[in-house]
Amino acid sequence: MTVMYWGILSDRIGRRPVVLIGLLGDLLTFALFGISKSFGWAVVVRCLNGFFTGSAVVIKPIAAEISDDTNRARVMAMLPFAWHLGSMLGGAIGGLLVDPVKNYPWLFGNSVLFREYPYLLPCLFGSAISLFGLIVGFFYLEETHVVKPTTAPIISVVSETTPLVSEAQSEEGRNQVNAKPESFSKWDILTPTVIRVLVTNTILCLAVGMHNQLYPIFAATDIAVGGLGMDPRTIGYSLMICSGLVVYMQLVVYPRSERKYGALACYQRGLVWLAVFGTTLPLVSNLA
C-alpha cells in the first residue's frame, strides 16, 4: 500500500535516501518482530515492516537509470532472480536458526535470551543483513535520480531606448496565447490493453501473496486437521527447495519457452498452471 508513496518520495528527495530509510526500517522491525510475545505485537511490527519494505519499489528505477538500451533488459531480469535467490537462502536460514536452544544445545543451551525468544536469532540475522546493506548503501550507493536545476535568468544591460518587449518575445507571447494548453493526466495511460495487464497482474500478485502467507501455516498445521505437520526447520527447507525450483525455471526453462512460444503464451500458461497448483495443494495432506 505504501509503494506509490515511496516512489513519489524518491522523485522528490532521491532514490538513495529512500533505499537507506527502508533498510533502516527493516533493521529495526526485524529485531522487534523477534521479541514478539503476543499476536497484537507481531501484527503491528509486521505492518511496520511492510511499510518500510515498500521502499524496495525504487530498486527498479535505479536499475533502469544505471543501465541503457544495450543492457537494460538483462539488468531488469536480474531483479526477480535476486528476489528468489534471497527467498531460497532466507527460508533455509530461518529454518536453521529458529529455536537455537532446542536445536543447538551445545552452543545456546544456557542462553536465557534465546530460551525466552526462540525466534529472535533468525530475526537478528535478518537485521544483520539489513545493517550490511545499509552500510554498503551509505558508502557506495550513488544517487541516480538527479533533478536538473532551473536555468538562471539572463541579465542584460538595458537603456532608456531599449524596447520593453522584443519582436521575438512578442511573437512568442502571441503564439503561447493562441496555443491550447496540453492536458495530461496519469489516467491517460490506462488504455484497455494496460487495464487488462494490470488486472491480470493484480490477480497474479494476489494469488502468489496468499500462497506465500498460507503455505507456512498449512505446512505447520497438524495432519489430522488437514495440514502437513512440519516443524519450522522442515518448512524452511521446503521453502528453499521451492525457491530453487523457481530460480531454475527462470534461468533455464522460461528463456527456452519464451523463444519457442512467446512471452504472452508463457504468461497465459503460467496463470493456468498457477490455478492448477493452487487448487490441488491442499490435497497433498492426504499423502502426508
Short mmCIF file of C-alpha atoms in Angstrom, two decimals:
data_model
loop_
_atom_site.label_atom_id
_atom_site.label_comp_id
_atom_site.label_asym_id
_atom_site.label_seq_id
_atom_site.Cartn_x
_atom_site.Cartn_y
_atom_site.Cartn_z
CA MET A 1 0.00 0.00 0.00
CA THR A 2 2.96 2.33 0.54
CA VAL A 3 4.69 1.56 -2.75
CA MET A 4 3.24 4.55 -4.61
CA TYR A 5 4.16 6.97 -1.84
CA TRP A 6 7.74 5.71 -1.62
CA GLY A 7 8.04 6.19 -5.39
CA ILE A 8 6.75 9.76 -5.18
CA LEU A 9 9.09 10.49 -2.28
CA SER A 10 12.07 9.14 -4.24
CA ASP A 11 11.24 11.54 -7.08
CA ARG A 12 11.42 14.43 -4.63
CA ILE A 13 14.36 13.56 -2.35
CA GLY A 14 16.19 10.99 -4.49
CA ARG A 15 16.46 7.20 -4.69
CA ARG A 16 19.37 6.81 -2.29
CA PRO A 17 17.68 8.27 0.83
CA VAL A 18 14.61 6.11 0.28
CA VAL A 19 16.70 2.94 0.00
CA LEU A 20 18.60 3.80 3.18
CA ILE A 21 15.39 4.60 5.08
CA GLY A 22 13.91 1.27 4.01
CA LEU A 23 16.98 -0.67 5.12
CA LEU A 24 16.99 1.10 8.47
CA GLY A 25 13.32 0.28 8.94
CA ASP A 26 13.96 -3.37 8.09
CA LEU A 27 16.81 -3.49 10.57
CA LEU A 28 14.63 -2.25 13.43
CA THR A 29 11.43 -4.14 12.62
CA PHE A 30 13.27 -7.45 12.18
CA ALA A 31 14.63 -7.21 15.72
CA LEU A 32 11.29 -6.06 17.15
CA PHE A 33 9.50 -8.96 15.48
CA GLY A 34 11.90 -11.40 17.11
CA ILE A 35 10.88 -10.29 20.61
CA SER A 36 7.15 -10.55 19.90
CA LYS A 37 5.28 -12.26 22.75
CA SER A 38 1.73 -11.51 21.64
CA PHE A 39 -0.24 -11.69 18.43
CA GLY A 40 -1.03 -7.98 18.52
CA TRP A 41 2.63 -7.02 18.86
CA ALA A 42 3.57 -9.32 15.97
CA VAL A 43 0.86 -7.85 13.72
CA VAL A 44 1.85 -4.24 14.46
CA VAL A 45 5.55 -4.90 13.87
CA ARG A 46 4.81 -6.86 10.71
CA CYS A 47 2.76 -3.95 9.39
CA LEU A 48 5.64 -1.58 10.14
CA ASN A 49 8.00 -3.93 8.32
CA GLY A 50 5.67 -3.91 5.33
CA PHE A 51 5.57 -0.12 5.45
CA PHE A 52 9.36 0.10 5.12
CA THR A 53 9.60 -2.82 2.69
CA GLY A 54 7.52 -0.80 0.23
CA SER A 55 10.60 1.34 -0.34
CA ALA A 56 12.05 -1.53 -2.37
CA VAL A 57 9.98 -0.20 -5.27
CA VAL A 58 12.76 2.29 -6.07
CA ILE A 59 15.16 -0.54 -6.93
CA LYS A 60 13.61 -0.89 -10.39
CA PRO A 61 14.00 2.83 -11.21
CA ILE A 62 17.61 2.65 -10.01
CA ALA A 63 18.26 -0.34 -12.25
CA ALA A 64 16.68 1.48 -15.19
CA GLU A 65 18.67 4.66 -14.54
CA ILE A 66 22.07 2.96 -14.29
CA SER A 67 21.53 0.94 -17.48
CA ASP A 68 20.96 1.78 -21.13
CA ASP A 69 19.30 0.22 -24.16
CA THR A 70 22.17 -2.25 -24.60
CA ASN A 71 21.89 -3.93 -21.20
CA ARG A 72 18.63 -2.77 -19.56
CA ALA A 73 16.76 -6.00 -20.32
CA ARG A 74 19.45 -8.12 -18.69
CA VAL A 75 19.69 -5.81 -15.70
CA MET A 76 15.93 -5.86 -15.11
CA ALA A 77 15.87 -9.65 -15.46
CA MET A 78 18.34 -9.96 -12.60
CA LEU A 79 15.95 -8.32 -10.11
CA PRO A 80 13.48 -11.23 -9.79
CA PHE A 81 16.41 -13.63 -9.81
CA ALA A 82 17.91 -11.84 -6.82
CA TRP A 83 14.49 -11.87 -5.10
CA HIS A 84 14.06 -15.63 -5.47
CA LEU A 85 17.67 -16.30 -4.53
CA GLY A 86 17.12 -14.34 -1.34
CA SER A 87 13.89 -16.25 -0.70
CA MET A 88 15.71 -19.54 -1.14
CA LEU A 89 18.52 -18.65 1.25
CA GLY A 90 16.21 -16.82 3.67
CA GLY A 91 13.87 -19.77 4.07
CA ALA A 92 16.75 -22.13 4.79
CA ILE A 93 18.48 -19.75 7.20
CA GLY A 94 15.25 -19.03 9.07
CA GLY A 95 14.52 -22.73 9.47
CA LEU A 96 18.04 -23.50 10.65
CA LEU A 97 18.28 -20.71 13.21
CA VAL A 98 14.84 -20.94 14.81
CA ASP A 99 14.76 -22.11 18.47
CA PRO A 100 18.55 -22.39 18.87
CA VAL A 101 18.30 -23.58 22.49
CA LYS A 102 16.48 -26.71 21.36
CA ASN A 103 18.32 -27.28 18.08
CA TYR A 104 21.82 -26.31 19.21
CA PRO A 105 22.01 -27.00 22.96
CA TRP A 106 25.78 -27.32 22.84
CA LEU A 107 26.05 -23.69 21.78
CA PHE A 108 22.91 -21.94 23.07
CA GLY A 109 21.77 -24.31 25.81
CA ASN A 110 22.48 -21.79 28.57
CA SER A 111 21.09 -18.75 26.76
CA VAL A 112 18.23 -17.23 28.72
CA LEU A 113 17.54 -14.70 25.95
CA PHE A 114 17.01 -17.25 23.19
CA ARG A 115 15.09 -19.54 25.52
CA GLU A 116 12.59 -16.75 26.11
CA TYR A 117 12.58 -15.60 22.47
CA PRO A 118 13.10 -18.71 20.30
CA TYR A 119 12.57 -16.76 17.04
CA LEU A 120 14.94 -13.91 17.88
CA LEU A 121 18.10 -15.41 16.35
CA PRO A 122 16.83 -15.63 12.73
CA CYS A 123 15.36 -12.13 13.11
CA LEU A 124 18.71 -10.83 14.35
CA PHE A 125 20.35 -12.45 11.34
CA GLY A 126 17.91 -10.60 9.11
CA SER A 127 18.73 -7.35 10.94
CA ALA A 128 22.43 -8.03 10.36
CA ILE A 129 21.79 -8.44 6.63
CA SER A 130 19.90 -5.14 6.58
CA LEU A 131 22.72 -3.47 8.53
CA PHE A 132 25.24 -4.74 5.97
CA GLY A 133 23.10 -3.37 3.14
CA LEU A 134 22.71 -0.07 4.98
CA ILE A 135 26.49 0.31 5.36
CA VAL A 136 27.16 -0.61 1.74
CA GLY A 137 24.43 1.72 0.53
CA PHE A 138 25.61 4.61 2.68
CA PHE A 139 29.19 4.46 1.44
CA TYR A 140 28.88 3.10 -2.10
CA LEU A 141 25.37 3.72 -3.45
CA GLU A 142 25.33 6.81 -5.64
CA GLU A 143 22.26 8.88 -6.34
CA THR A 144 20.84 8.03 -9.77
CA HIS A 145 17.89 10.44 -9.88
CA VAL A 146 19.29 13.92 -10.36
CA VAL A 147 16.84 16.79 -10.52
CA LYS A 148 18.00 19.30 -13.11
CA PRO A 149 18.32 22.81 -11.68
CA THR A 150 16.28 25.56 -13.24
CA THR A 151 18.13 27.79 -15.68
CA ALA A 152 19.13 31.13 -14.20
CA PRO A 153 17.68 34.15 -15.97
CA ILE A 154 19.95 36.02 -18.36
CA ILE A 155 20.62 39.56 -17.19
CA SER A 156 21.29 42.04 -19.98
CA VAL A 157 22.23 45.71 -19.93
CA VAL A 158 19.33 48.00 -20.85
CA SER A 159 18.98 51.69 -21.51
CA GLU A 160 16.18 54.20 -21.99
CA THR A 161 15.92 53.32 -25.69
CA THR A 162 15.76 49.54 -25.16
CA PRO A 163 12.27 48.22 -26.02
CA LEU A 164 10.47 46.51 -23.17
CA VAL A 165 9.47 43.57 -25.37
CA SER A 166 11.49 42.46 -28.36
CA GLU A 167 9.86 41.37 -31.59
CA ALA A 168 10.82 37.71 -30.98
CA GLN A 169 9.41 37.77 -27.46
CA SER A 170 6.25 39.48 -28.72
CA GLU A 171 5.75 36.82 -31.40
CA GLU A 172 6.45 34.04 -28.88
CA GLY A 173 3.93 35.54 -26.49
CA ARG A 174 1.22 35.65 -29.17
CA ASN A 175 1.89 32.01 -30.03
CA GLN A 176 1.61 31.00 -26.39
CA VAL A 177 -1.67 32.84 -26.01
CA ASN A 178 -3.13 31.24 -29.11
CA ALA A 179 -1.80 27.77 -28.33
CA LYS A 180 -4.10 25.41 -26.46
CA PRO A 181 -2.55 24.05 -23.26
CA GLU A 182 -1.82 20.32 -23.31
CA SER A 183 -3.64 18.43 -20.60
CA PHE A 184 -2.04 15.18 -19.45
CA SER A 185 -3.11 13.01 -16.58
CA LYS A 186 -1.83 9.75 -15.17
CA TRP A 187 -5.20 8.28 -16.07
CA ASP A 188 -4.45 8.83 -19.76
CA ILE A 189 -2.12 5.83 -19.77
CA LEU A 190 -4.94 3.50 -18.70
CA THR A 191 -5.72 2.20 -22.14
CA PRO A 192 -7.76 -1.02 -22.46
CA THR A 193 -4.59 -3.04 -23.01
CA VAL A 194 -2.89 -1.55 -19.96
CA ILE A 195 -6.01 -2.15 -17.85
CA ARG A 196 -6.12 -5.83 -18.87
CA VAL A 197 -2.45 -6.27 -17.99
CA LEU A 198 -2.92 -4.53 -14.64
CA VAL A 199 -5.98 -6.62 -13.76
CA THR A 200 -4.31 -9.93 -14.57
CA ASN A 201 -1.12 -8.91 -12.79
CA THR A 202 -3.14 -7.84 -9.73
CA ILE A 203 -4.83 -11.24 -9.63
CA LEU A 204 -1.46 -12.94 -10.07
CA CYS A 205 0.14 -10.95 -7.25
CA LEU A 206 -2.88 -11.62 -5.01
CA ALA A 207 -2.69 -15.36 -5.62
CA VAL A 208 1.07 -15.52 -5.09
CA GLY A 209 0.87 -13.36 -1.97
CA MET A 210 -1.88 -15.52 -0.48
CA HIS A 211 0.12 -18.66 -1.22
CA ASN A 212 3.27 -17.26 0.37
CA GLN A 213 1.40 -16.40 3.56
CA LEU A 214 -0.79 -19.50 3.78
CA TYR A 215 1.78 -22.16 2.92
CA PRO A 216 3.78 -21.94 6.21
CA ILE A 217 0.50 -22.13 8.16
CA PHE A 218 -0.69 -25.07 6.07
CA ALA A 219 2.65 -26.83 6.45
CA ALA A 220 2.75 -26.34 10.24
CA THR A 221 -0.85 -27.47 10.80
CA ASP A 222 -1.32 -30.98 12.17
CA ILE A 223 -2.03 -33.72 9.62
CA ALA A 224 -5.20 -34.72 11.48
CA VAL A 225 -6.82 -31.38 10.60
CA GLY A 226 -5.63 -31.21 7.00
CA GLY A 227 -2.07 -29.87 7.27
CA LEU A 228 1.38 -31.33 6.70
CA GLY A 229 2.63 -31.44 10.30
CA MET A 230 6.04 -29.92 9.51
CA ASP A 231 8.36 -28.34 12.07
CA PRO A 232 9.87 -24.89 11.39
CA ARG A 233 13.16 -26.33 10.14
CA THR A 234 11.43 -28.60 7.61
CA ILE A 235 9.27 -25.70 6.44
CA GLY A 236 12.43 -23.66 5.87
CA TYR A 237 13.94 -26.46 3.80
CA SER A 238 10.76 -26.79 1.72
CA LEU A 239 10.76 -23.05 1.02
CA MET A 240 14.41 -23.31 -0.03
CA ILE A 241 13.59 -26.14 -2.46
CA CYS A 242 10.64 -24.23 -3.93
CA SER A 243 12.71 -21.08 -4.42
CA GLY A 244 15.47 -23.14 -6.01
CA LEU A 245 12.97 -24.54 -8.49
CA VAL A 246 11.77 -21.02 -9.28
CA VAL A 247 15.36 -19.92 -9.98
CA TYR A 248 15.83 -22.93 -12.26
CA MET A 249 12.58 -22.18 -14.09
CA GLN A 250 13.57 -18.56 -14.56
CA LEU A 251 17.12 -19.20 -15.74
CA VAL A 252 16.64 -22.37 -17.80
CA VAL A 253 13.02 -23.22 -18.58
CA TYR A 254 11.49 -19.79 -19.21
CA PRO A 255 14.11 -18.47 -21.72
CA ARG A 256 13.62 -21.57 -23.88
CA SER A 257 9.83 -21.43 -23.59
CA GLU A 258 9.77 -17.70 -24.38
CA ARG A 259 11.81 -18.20 -27.53
CA LYS A 260 9.57 -21.07 -28.64
CA TYR A 261 6.08 -19.87 -27.66
CA GLY A 262 6.45 -16.13 -26.98
CA ALA A 263 6.04 -14.08 -23.82
CA LEU A 264 2.24 -13.80 -23.97
CA ALA A 265 1.71 -17.56 -24.31
CA CYS A 266 4.10 -18.21 -21.42
CA TYR A 267 2.24 -15.69 -19.28
CA GLN A 268 -1.15 -17.23 -20.07
CA ARG A 269 0.01 -20.79 -19.47
CA GLY A 270 1.69 -19.71 -16.24
CA LEU A 271 -1.64 -18.38 -14.95
CA VAL A 272 -3.32 -21.69 -15.82
CA TRP A 273 -0.68 -23.76 -14.02
CA LEU A 274 -0.84 -21.43 -11.04
CA ALA A 275 -4.57 -22.10 -10.74
CA VAL A 276 -3.98 -25.85 -11.00
CA PHE A 277 -1.29 -25.91 -8.33
CA GLY A 278 -3.26 -23.59 -6.04
CA THR A 279 -6.35 -25.79 -6.08
CA THR A 280 -4.52 -29.13 -5.71
CA LEU A 281 -2.06 -28.12 -2.97
CA PRO A 282 -4.48 -28.82 -0.08
CA LEU A 283 -4.84 -32.39 -1.37
CA VAL A 284 -1.17 -33.03 -0.57
CA SER A 285 -2.21 -33.50 3.06
CA ASN A 286 -3.72 -36.86 2.09
CA LEU A 287 -0.23 -38.06 1.12
CA ALA A 288 1.48 -36.87 4.31
#
